[in-house]
Coordinates of C-alpha atoms in Angstrom, one line a residue:
M1 CA -5.5 73.4 175.3
T2 CA -3.3 70.5 176.3
I3 CA -4.1 68.9 173.0
V4 CA -3.0 72.0 171.2
F5 CA 0.2 72.1 173.1
L6 CA 0.7 68.4 172.3
V7 CA 0.1 69.0 168.6
L8 CA 2.4 72.0 168.6
G9 CA 5.0 70.0 170.3
L10 CA 4.6 67.2 167.8
V11 CA 4.9 69.6 164.9
V12 CA 8.0 71.3 166.4
G13 CA 9.5 67.9 167.1
L14 CA 8.9 66.8 163.5
A15 CA 10.4 70.1 162.2
V16 CA 13.5 69.8 164.4
G17 CA 13.8 66.1 163.4
A18 CA 13.5 67.0 159.8
G19 CA 16.1 69.7 160.1
V20 CA 18.5 67.4 161.9
G21 CA 17.9 64.6 159.3
F22 CA 18.5 67.0 156.4
T23 CA 21.7 68.2 158.0
L24 CA 23.0 64.7 158.5
L25 CA 22.0 63.7 154.9
N26 CA 23.6 66.7 153.4
S27 CA 26.8 65.9 155.3
R28 CA 26.8 62.3 154.1
V29 CA 26.2 63.3 150.5
S30 CA 29.1 65.8 150.7
Q31 CA 31.3 63.1 152.0
S32 CA 30.3 60.7 149.3
L33 CA 30.8 63.3 146.5
E34 CA 34.2 64.1 147.9
S35 CA 35.1 60.4 147.9
S36 CA 33.9 60.0 144.3
R37 CA 35.9 63.0 143.1
G38 CA 39.0 61.4 144.6
S39 CA 38.4 58.1 142.9
A40 CA 37.7 59.7 139.6
Q41 CA 40.8 61.7 139.8
E42 CA 42.9 58.6 140.4
I43 CA 41.2 56.8 137.5
I44 CA 41.9 59.7 135.2
S45 CA 45.5 59.9 136.3
E46 CA 46.0 56.1 135.8
A47 CA 44.4 56.3 132.3
S48 CA 46.6 59.2 131.4
R49 CA 49.7 57.3 132.4
K50 CA 48.6 54.2 130.4
A51 CA 47.8 56.3 127.3
E52 CA 51.2 58.0 127.5
S53 CA 52.9 54.6 127.9
S54 CA 51.0 53.2 124.8
R55 CA 51.8 56.3 122.8
R56 CA 55.5 55.9 123.5
E57 CA 55.4 52.2 122.7
S58 CA 53.6 52.9 119.4
E59 CA 56.1 55.6 118.4
I60 CA 59.0 53.2 119.1
A61 CA 57.3 50.4 117.1
A62 CA 56.6 52.8 114.2
R63 CA 60.1 54.1 114.3
E64 CA 61.5 50.5 114.2
A65 CA 59.2 49.6 111.3
A66 CA 60.2 52.6 109.3
I67 CA 63.9 51.8 109.9
K68 CA 63.3 48.3 108.7
I69 CA 61.4 49.4 105.6
K70 CA 64.1 51.9 104.8
D71 CA 66.8 49.2 105.1
E72 CA 64.9 46.8 102.8
A73 CA 64.3 49.6 100.3
E74 CA 68.0 50.5 100.3
A75 CA 69.0 46.9 99.9
E76 CA 66.6 46.4 96.9
A77 CA 67.9 49.7 95.4
R78 CA 71.5 48.5 95.7
Q79 CA 70.5 45.2 94.1
R80 CA 68.8 46.9 91.2
R81 CA 71.7 49.3 90.7
A82 CA 74.0 46.3 90.5
E83 CA 71.8 44.5 88.0
I84 CA 71.5 47.7 85.9
S85 CA 75.2 48.0 86.0
R86 CA 75.6 44.4 84.7
I87 CA 73.1 45.1 81.9
E88 CA 74.8 48.2 80.9
E89 CA 78.1 46.4 80.8
R90 CA 76.6 43.7 78.5
L91 CA 75.0 46.3 76.3
D92 CA 78.3 48.1 76.0
N93 CA 80.0 44.8 75.0
R94 CA 77.3 44.1 72.5
D95 CA 77.6 47.6 71.0
A96 CA 81.3 47.1 70.6
A97 CA 80.7 43.7 68.9
L98 CA 78.1 45.2 66.6
D99 CA 80.5 48.0 65.7
R100 CA 83.2 45.5 64.9
R101 CA 80.7 43.4 62.8
E102 CA 79.4 46.4 61.0
G103 CA 83.0 47.3 60.1
E104 CA 83.6 43.8 58.7
I105 CA 80.3 43.9 56.8
E106 CA 81.3 47.2 55.3
K107 CA 84.6 45.7 54.1
V108 CA 82.8 42.7 52.6
R109 CA 80.3 45.1 50.9
S110 CA 83.1 47.1 49.4
R111 CA 84.8 43.9 48.2
L112 CA 81.5 42.6 46.7
A113 CA 80.8 45.9 45.0
A114 CA 84.3 45.8 43.4
E115 CA 83.7 42.2 42.3
E116 CA 80.2 43.1 40.9
E117 CA 81.8 46.0 38.9
K118 CA 84.4 43.6 37.6
L119 CA 81.7 41.1 36.6
N120 CA 79.6 43.7 34.9
R121 CA 82.6 44.8 32.9
R122 CA 83.3 41.2 31.9
E123 CA 79.7 40.6 31.1
Q124 CA 79.6 43.7 28.9
A125 CA 82.8 42.5 27.1
L126 CA 81.2 39.1 26.6
A127 CA 78.1 40.6 25.2
D128 CA 80.1 42.8 22.8
R129 CA 82.1 39.7 21.7
E130 CA 78.8 37.7 21.3
S131 CA 77.3 40.5 19.2
E132 CA 80.4 40.6 17.1
Q133 CA 80.5 36.8 16.6
L134 CA 76.7 36.9 15.7
R135 CA 77.3 39.6 13.1
V136 CA 80.2 37.5 11.6
L137 CA 78.0 34.4 11.6
E138 CA 75.2 36.2 9.9
E139 CA 77.6 37.5 7.3
L140 CA 79.0 34.1 6.7
S141 CA 75.7 32.2 6.6
G142 CA 73.7 34.8 4.9
L143 CA 70.9 34.3 7.4
T144 CA 69.5 36.6 10.2
K145 CA 69.2 35.4 13.8
T146 CA 65.4 35.0 13.4
E147 CA 65.8 33.0 10.2
A148 CA 68.4 30.7 11.8
E149 CA 66.2 30.1 14.8
N150 CA 63.2 29.2 12.7
R151 CA 65.3 26.8 10.6
L152 CA 66.8 25.2 13.7
F153 CA 63.5 24.8 15.5
S154 CA 62.0 23.3 12.3
N155 CA 64.8 20.8 12.1
L156 CA 64.5 20.0 15.8
E157 CA 60.7 19.5 15.5
L158 CA 61.2 17.0 12.7
E159 CA 63.9 15.2 14.5
L160 CA 61.9 15.1 17.8
Q161 CA 58.8 13.9 16.0
D162 CA 60.8 11.2 14.4
R163 CA 62.3 10.1 17.7
L164 CA 59.0 10.3 19.5
G165 CA 57.3 8.1 16.9
R166 CA 60.1 5.6 17.1
M167 CA 60.0 5.7 20.9
V168 CA 56.2 5.2 21.0
R169 CA 56.5 2.3 18.6
D170 CA 59.3 0.7 20.6
R171 CA 57.6 1.2 23.9
T172 CA 54.3 -0.1 22.5
M173 CA 56.0 -3.3 21.1
E174 CA 57.8 -3.8 24.4
A175 CA 54.6 -3.4 26.4
E176 CA 52.7 -5.7 24.1
E177 CA 55.4 -8.4 24.5
T178 CA 55.5 -8.3 28.3
A179 CA 52.1 -7.1 29.4
D180 CA 49.5 -8.2 26.8
L181 CA 49.7 -11.9 27.5
E182 CA 49.7 -11.5 31.2
A183 CA 46.7 -9.1 31.2
R184 CA 44.8 -11.4 28.8
R185 CA 45.5 -14.4 31.1
I186 CA 44.3 -12.7 34.2
I187 CA 41.2 -11.2 32.7
A188 CA 40.3 -14.4 30.9
T189 CA 40.8 -16.5 34.0
S190 CA 38.6 -14.2 36.0
M191 CA 35.8 -14.2 33.4
E192 CA 36.0 -18.0 33.2
R193 CA 35.8 -18.4 36.9
L194 CA 32.7 -16.2 37.2
A195 CA 29.4 -16.8 35.4
S196 CA 26.2 -14.9 36.3
D197 CA 22.7 -14.5 34.9
L198 CA 21.9 -11.1 33.5
A199 CA 18.5 -9.5 33.6
S200 CA 17.2 -6.6 31.6
E201 CA 14.7 -4.1 33.1
S202 CA 13.5 -0.6 32.2
T203 CA 11.9 2.4 33.7
V204 CA 8.4 1.0 33.4
K205 CA 6.5 -1.9 35.0
A206 CA 3.5 -3.6 33.5
V207 CA 0.8 -4.9 35.9
S208 CA -1.6 -7.5 34.6
L209 CA -5.3 -7.1 35.4
T210 CA -8.0 -9.7 35.8
S211 CA -10.2 -7.9 33.3
D212 CA -10.5 -4.6 31.5
D213 CA -13.3 -3.6 33.9
M214 CA -10.6 -3.2 36.6
K215 CA -9.2 -0.2 34.7
G216 CA -12.4 1.8 35.5
R217 CA -12.1 0.9 39.2
I218 CA -8.4 1.9 39.2
I219 CA -9.3 5.3 37.7
G220 CA -12.3 5.8 40.1
R221 CA -15.1 8.3 40.0
E222 CA -13.7 11.4 38.3
G223 CA -10.2 10.0 38.5
R224 CA -10.0 10.2 42.3
N225 CA -8.5 6.7 42.8
I226 CA -5.7 7.1 40.2
R227 CA -4.9 10.5 41.6
A228 CA -4.7 9.2 45.1
F229 CA -2.5 6.3 43.9
E230 CA -0.1 8.6 42.0
A231 CA 0.1 11.0 45.0
A232 CA 0.8 8.2 47.5
T233 CA 3.5 6.5 45.4
G234 CA 5.0 9.3 43.3
V235 CA 4.7 7.4 40.0
D236 CA 2.7 7.9 36.7
V237 CA 0.0 5.3 36.0
I238 CA -0.5 4.9 32.2
I239 CA -3.8 3.3 31.2
D240 CA -4.2 2.9 27.5
D241 CA -5.8 0.4 25.1
T242 CA -3.5 -2.4 26.0
P243 CA -5.8 -5.2 27.1
E244 CA -5.8 -6.2 30.8
T245 CA -2.7 -4.2 31.5
V246 CA -1.7 -0.9 33.2
V247 CA 1.8 0.5 33.0
I248 CA 3.6 2.2 36.0
S249 CA 6.3 4.7 35.0
C250 CA 8.9 6.3 37.3
F251 CA 12.6 7.1 37.1
D252 CA 13.0 6.1 40.8
P253 CA 13.3 2.3 40.8
V254 CA 12.3 2.0 44.5
R255 CA 9.1 4.0 44.1
R256 CA 8.4 2.1 40.9
E257 CA 8.7 -1.2 42.7
T258 CA 6.5 0.1 45.6
A259 CA 3.9 1.1 43.1
R260 CA 4.0 -2.2 41.3
I261 CA 3.5 -4.2 44.6
S262 CA 0.7 -1.8 45.7
M263 CA -1.1 -2.1 42.4
E264 CA -1.0 -5.9 42.3
R265 CA -2.3 -6.0 45.9
L266 CA -5.2 -3.6 45.0
V267 CA -6.1 -5.6 41.9
Q268 CA -6.0 -8.8 43.9
D269 CA -8.1 -7.4 46.8
G270 CA -10.6 -5.6 44.6
R271 CA -11.4 -2.9 47.1
I272 CA -10.0 0.3 45.5
H273 CA -10.6 3.7 47.1
P274 CA -8.3 6.4 48.5
G275 CA -8.3 5.1 52.1
R276 CA -7.5 1.5 51.0
I277 CA -4.9 2.8 48.6
E278 CA -3.0 4.6 51.4
Q279 CA -3.1 1.5 53.6
I280 CA -1.8 -0.8 50.8
V281 CA 1.0 1.7 49.8
A282 CA 2.1 2.0 53.4
K283 CA 2.4 -1.7 53.7
A284 CA 4.2 -2.0 50.4
K285 CA 6.8 0.6 51.4
K286 CA 7.6 -1.4 54.5
E287 CA 8.0 -4.5 52.5
V288 CA 10.2 -2.9 49.9
E289 CA 12.3 -1.3 52.6
K290 CA 12.7 -4.7 54.2
E291 CA 13.6 -6.2 50.9
I292 CA 16.2 -3.5 50.3
K293 CA 17.9 -4.2 53.6
S294 CA 17.8 -7.9 52.9
A295 CA 19.3 -7.4 49.4
G296 CA 22.1 -5.3 50.9
R297 CA 23.0 -8.0 53.5
Q298 CA 22.9 -10.7 50.8
A299 CA 25.1 -8.7 48.5
L300 CA 27.8 -8.5 51.3
F301 CA 27.5 -12.2 51.7
D302 CA 27.7 -12.9 47.9
A303 CA 30.7 -10.6 47.5
K304 CA 32.5 -12.2 50.5
I305 CA 32.8 -8.8 52.3
S306 CA 33.6 -9.0 56.0
G307 CA 34.1 -6.3 58.6
G308 CA 30.6 -4.9 58.6
M309 CA 29.2 -1.8 56.9
H310 CA 27.2 1.3 57.9
N311 CA 23.5 0.7 57.8
D312 CA 22.8 3.7 55.5
L313 CA 25.5 2.5 53.0
Q314 CA 24.2 -1.0 53.2
R315 CA 20.7 0.2 52.5
L316 CA 21.9 2.1 49.4
L317 CA 23.6 -1.0 48.2
G318 CA 20.4 -2.9 48.5
A319 CA 18.4 -0.2 46.7
L320 CA 20.6 -1.0 43.6
K321 CA 18.5 -4.2 43.2
F322 CA 15.8 -2.1 41.6
R323 CA 18.2 0.0 39.5
T324 CA 19.4 -0.9 36.0
S325 CA 22.1 0.6 33.8
Y326 CA 22.0 0.0 30.1
G327 CA 19.6 -2.9 30.9
Q328 CA 22.0 -4.4 33.4
N329 CA 20.9 -4.9 37.0
V330 CA 23.3 -2.6 39.0
L331 CA 23.3 -4.8 42.2
A332 CA 24.1 -8.0 40.3
H333 CA 26.7 -6.0 38.3
S334 CA 28.3 -4.7 41.6
V335 CA 28.5 -8.2 43.1
E336 CA 30.0 -9.5 39.8
V337 CA 32.6 -6.7 39.8
A338 CA 33.5 -7.5 43.4
N339 CA 34.1 -11.1 42.6
L340 CA 36.1 -10.2 39.5
A341 CA 38.2 -7.7 41.4
G342 CA 38.9 -10.3 44.1
M343 CA 40.1 -12.8 41.6
I344 CA 42.3 -10.2 39.8
A345 CA 43.7 -9.0 43.0
Q346 CA 44.5 -12.5 44.1
E347 CA 46.3 -13.1 40.8
L348 CA 48.4 -9.9 41.1
G349 CA 49.1 -10.3 44.9
A350 CA 47.2 -7.1 45.7
N351 CA 44.9 -6.4 48.6
V352 CA 41.9 -8.7 48.0
K353 CA 39.6 -7.3 50.8
L354 CA 40.2 -3.7 49.7
S355 CA 39.6 -4.6 46.0
R356 CA 36.3 -6.5 46.8
R357 CA 34.9 -3.8 49.0
G358 CA 35.7 -0.9 46.6
A359 CA 34.3 -2.9 43.7
L360 CA 31.1 -3.7 45.5
L361 CA 30.5 -0.1 46.4
H362 CA 31.8 1.4 43.1
D363 CA 28.2 2.1 41.7
V364 CA 26.5 2.8 45.1
G365 CA 26.0 6.4 44.0
K366 CA 23.5 5.3 41.3
A367 CA 21.0 4.7 44.1
I368 CA 20.8 8.5 44.8
D369 CA 22.3 10.1 41.7
H370 CA 18.7 11.2 40.6
E371 CA 18.4 13.1 44.0
V372 CA 21.9 14.7 44.3
E373 CA 23.8 16.8 41.7
G374 CA 27.0 15.2 40.4
T375 CA 28.2 12.0 38.8
H376 CA 27.5 8.7 40.5
A377 CA 31.2 8.0 41.1
M378 CA 31.7 11.3 43.0
I379 CA 28.4 11.0 44.8
G380 CA 29.1 7.4 45.9
G381 CA 32.6 8.4 47.1
R382 CA 31.2 11.2 49.2
F383 CA 28.5 9.1 50.8
A384 CA 31.0 6.3 51.5
K385 CA 33.3 8.8 53.3
K386 CA 30.4 10.0 55.4
S387 CA 29.6 6.4 56.3
G388 CA 33.1 5.8 57.7
E389 CA 34.7 4.0 54.7
S390 CA 38.5 4.4 54.4
D391 CA 40.2 6.9 52.0
D392 CA 41.4 3.9 49.9
I393 CA 37.8 2.7 49.4
V394 CA 36.6 6.3 48.6
R395 CA 39.3 6.8 46.0
A396 CA 38.6 3.4 44.4
I397 CA 34.9 4.4 44.0
Q398 CA 35.6 7.9 42.6
A399 CA 38.5 6.7 40.3
H400 CA 36.7 3.8 38.5
H401 CA 35.5 6.2 35.7
H402 CA 38.8 8.2 35.8
E403 CA 37.2 11.2 37.3
I404 CA 40.2 11.4 39.7
E405 CA 43.7 10.1 39.4
M406 CA 44.3 6.4 40.3
E407 CA 47.0 6.0 42.9
T408 CA 47.1 2.3 43.8
V409 CA 46.9 -1.0 42.0
E410 CA 43.5 -1.6 43.8
D411 CA 42.1 1.5 42.0
V412 CA 43.1 0.0 38.7
I413 CA 41.7 -3.4 39.6
V414 CA 38.3 -1.9 40.4
A415 CA 38.1 0.0 37.2
T416 CA 39.3 -3.1 35.2
A417 CA 36.7 -5.4 36.8
D418 CA 34.0 -2.8 36.1
A419 CA 35.0 -2.7 32.4
V420 CA 35.2 -6.5 32.2
S421 CA 31.7 -6.9 33.7
A422 CA 30.2 -4.3 31.4
A423 CA 31.9 -5.6 28.3
R424 CA 30.7 -9.2 28.5
P425 CA 28.4 -10.2 25.7
G426 CA 24.8 -9.4 26.5
A427 CA 25.7 -7.6 29.7
R428 CA 24.4 -4.2 28.5
R429 CA 22.2 -2.9 25.8
E430 CA 21.9 0.5 24.3
T431 CA 19.3 2.3 22.3
T432 CA 19.9 2.6 18.6
E433 CA 20.2 6.3 18.8
I434 CA 22.9 6.2 21.5
Y435 CA 24.8 3.5 19.7
I436 CA 24.9 5.3 16.4
E437 CA 25.8 8.6 18.1
R438 CA 28.8 6.9 19.9
L439 CA 30.0 5.4 16.6
R440 CA 29.7 8.7 14.8
A441 CA 31.7 10.5 17.6
L442 CA 34.3 7.8 17.4
E443 CA 34.8 8.3 13.7
D444 CA 34.8 12.2 14.1
I445 CA 37.6 12.0 16.6
A446 CA 39.8 10.0 14.3
T447 CA 39.2 12.1 11.2
G448 CA 40.0 15.3 13.2
H449 CA 43.7 14.5 13.2
R450 CA 46.1 15.7 10.6
G451 CA 47.0 13.3 7.8
V452 CA 43.9 11.1 8.3
D453 CA 42.0 10.2 5.1
K454 CA 39.2 8.0 6.3
A455 CA 38.1 6.3 9.6
Y456 CA 35.7 3.4 10.1
A457 CA 34.2 2.2 13.4
I458 CA 33.8 -1.7 13.2
Q459 CA 33.0 -4.6 15.5
A460 CA 30.2 -2.7 17.2
G461 CA 32.4 0.2 18.1
R462 CA 35.1 -2.0 19.7
E463 CA 37.7 -1.0 17.0
I464 CA 38.4 2.1 14.9
R465 CA 40.4 1.7 11.7
V466 CA 42.1 4.8 10.5
M467 CA 43.4 5.2 6.9
V468 CA 46.1 7.8 6.6
Q469 CA 47.7 9.6 3.6
P470 CA 51.1 8.1 3.1
S471 CA 52.6 11.3 1.8
E472 CA 51.9 13.1 5.1
V473 CA 52.3 10.3 7.6
D474 CA 55.2 7.9 7.6
D475 CA 55.5 4.6 9.6
R476 CA 57.0 6.3 12.7
I477 CA 54.4 9.1 12.8
A478 CA 51.6 6.5 12.4
A479 CA 52.5 5.0 15.8
K480 CA 52.2 8.4 17.5
L481 CA 49.0 9.1 15.7
A482 CA 47.4 5.8 17.0
L483 CA 48.5 6.9 20.6
D484 CA 47.0 10.4 20.2
I485 CA 43.7 9.1 18.9
S486 CA 43.4 6.5 21.7
R487 CA 44.2 9.2 24.3
Q488 CA 41.5 11.5 22.9
I489 CA 39.0 8.7 22.8
E490 CA 39.7 8.0 26.5
T491 CA 39.2 11.7 27.3
D492 CA 36.2 12.6 25.2
L493 CA 34.0 9.5 25.0
E494 CA 32.3 7.3 27.6
Y495 CA 32.1 3.6 26.5
P496 CA 32.1 0.1 28.1
G497 CA 35.2 -2.0 27.7
Q498 CA 38.0 -1.1 25.3
I499 CA 38.4 0.4 21.9
K500 CA 41.2 -0.7 19.6
V501 CA 42.8 1.9 17.4
T502 CA 44.4 0.6 14.2
V503 CA 46.3 3.0 11.9
I504 CA 46.7 1.8 8.3
R505 CA 49.3 3.4 5.9
E506 CA 49.2 2.0 2.4
S507 CA 51.3 3.2 -0.6
R508 CA 50.1 2.4 -4.1
V509 CA 52.2 3.1 -7.3
S510 CA 50.8 2.4 -10.7
E511 CA 52.1 2.8 -14.3
V512 CA 50.5 2.4 -17.7
A513 CA 52.1 0.2 -20.3
K514 CA 51.8 1.6 -23.8

């Protein structure tokens, strides 16, 4: 029982304690909440005051910025209005000036119109007077205007022809007196100072064999060796009945020389089959290329050329060693022309270096004229220009056959030296057909002129003698006829050296004694 009361007392005590504790806790929470509400209210009030202050400050700053922008805009507007006013004032002044000038122009136009009308009336009066005078002249002379013009032009033509013939004769005599002796002296001196050996070659090479049995080995089984050789070298191999000899034919002198060396090596070695042929040809190409470069360097040395030269141009120059023209070796000819040009330039006081260089390169186009379309002079000039040669050198190369106009004395010197070298006895040879064709063309040119009776090419085509009809050509016209024929020969024919034109006028009168 006591225990029950103790338990009940404990429970009651706990309940009372819990109620008192809850009451005290509730009181403290209420006080804390009340204190927090007060603090929050103060914070909210302070924030509201700060926000109101910031808003007022922002409004003031914005108002001040707006006032400032407005002031700047008004100032800029005032400035633009002032500038527009000045522009308008200038335009007004310009309009006034234009109005004044237009008025002046209108006055001038009116005055010119009046003058033009006056001139037209005067011109018409002069035309009427001229017509009247022409009518009177026609009545007095008994000729119409057309008949008078024809008669006048006919008389003028005869007079001008007479004067032209006399002028040509006088100028020719004067030139012969002053220039012929000097030109002869310079050319003769240059030719005497230079002497060179001339070699004749052709487009074929003959290779000697040790025996005729070698021909079969060269041909090979079913022709495989000769086909391999021709394919590797690019030449034609001619094997005929000529004892112990095969002939190599090719228009390209470098390939022809390569084939000759290869064939001689194969014949000497005795081992002839496609593989060996390719090896020998490859070695021969290297040797020929080396020889070409060496020949180019030697040509520069022989022609006394300084200042260097592009490798490609120097190689083309060396390739001329294997090229011939009319039987004359082109490289030897080029060196000879360079030396002649140097001597002539020295005699005349011209540029010796330029003359020598242009003369040495004047035929360089012949090394590739079989590969490129065009004349060797134009081809050589273009290649020299690509290789860095000067315009003076290029012009001298292209002008040496008169394909372009000569501009300097060095151009004339190069052409003259080329003609001198080609015209020397034995320097060149031509086939009979080409020679006869050139002589026939020379005579046809002469006989094609009015008043020519007969024409004869003599001295191997170095001179053409023209017989004229004395009733149609007098002494003065004969001088002009010789000049016309020489000019046409220069234009229509290609020839080495010079051709002399001689016009002969002979009158014969005969009577019979009875």
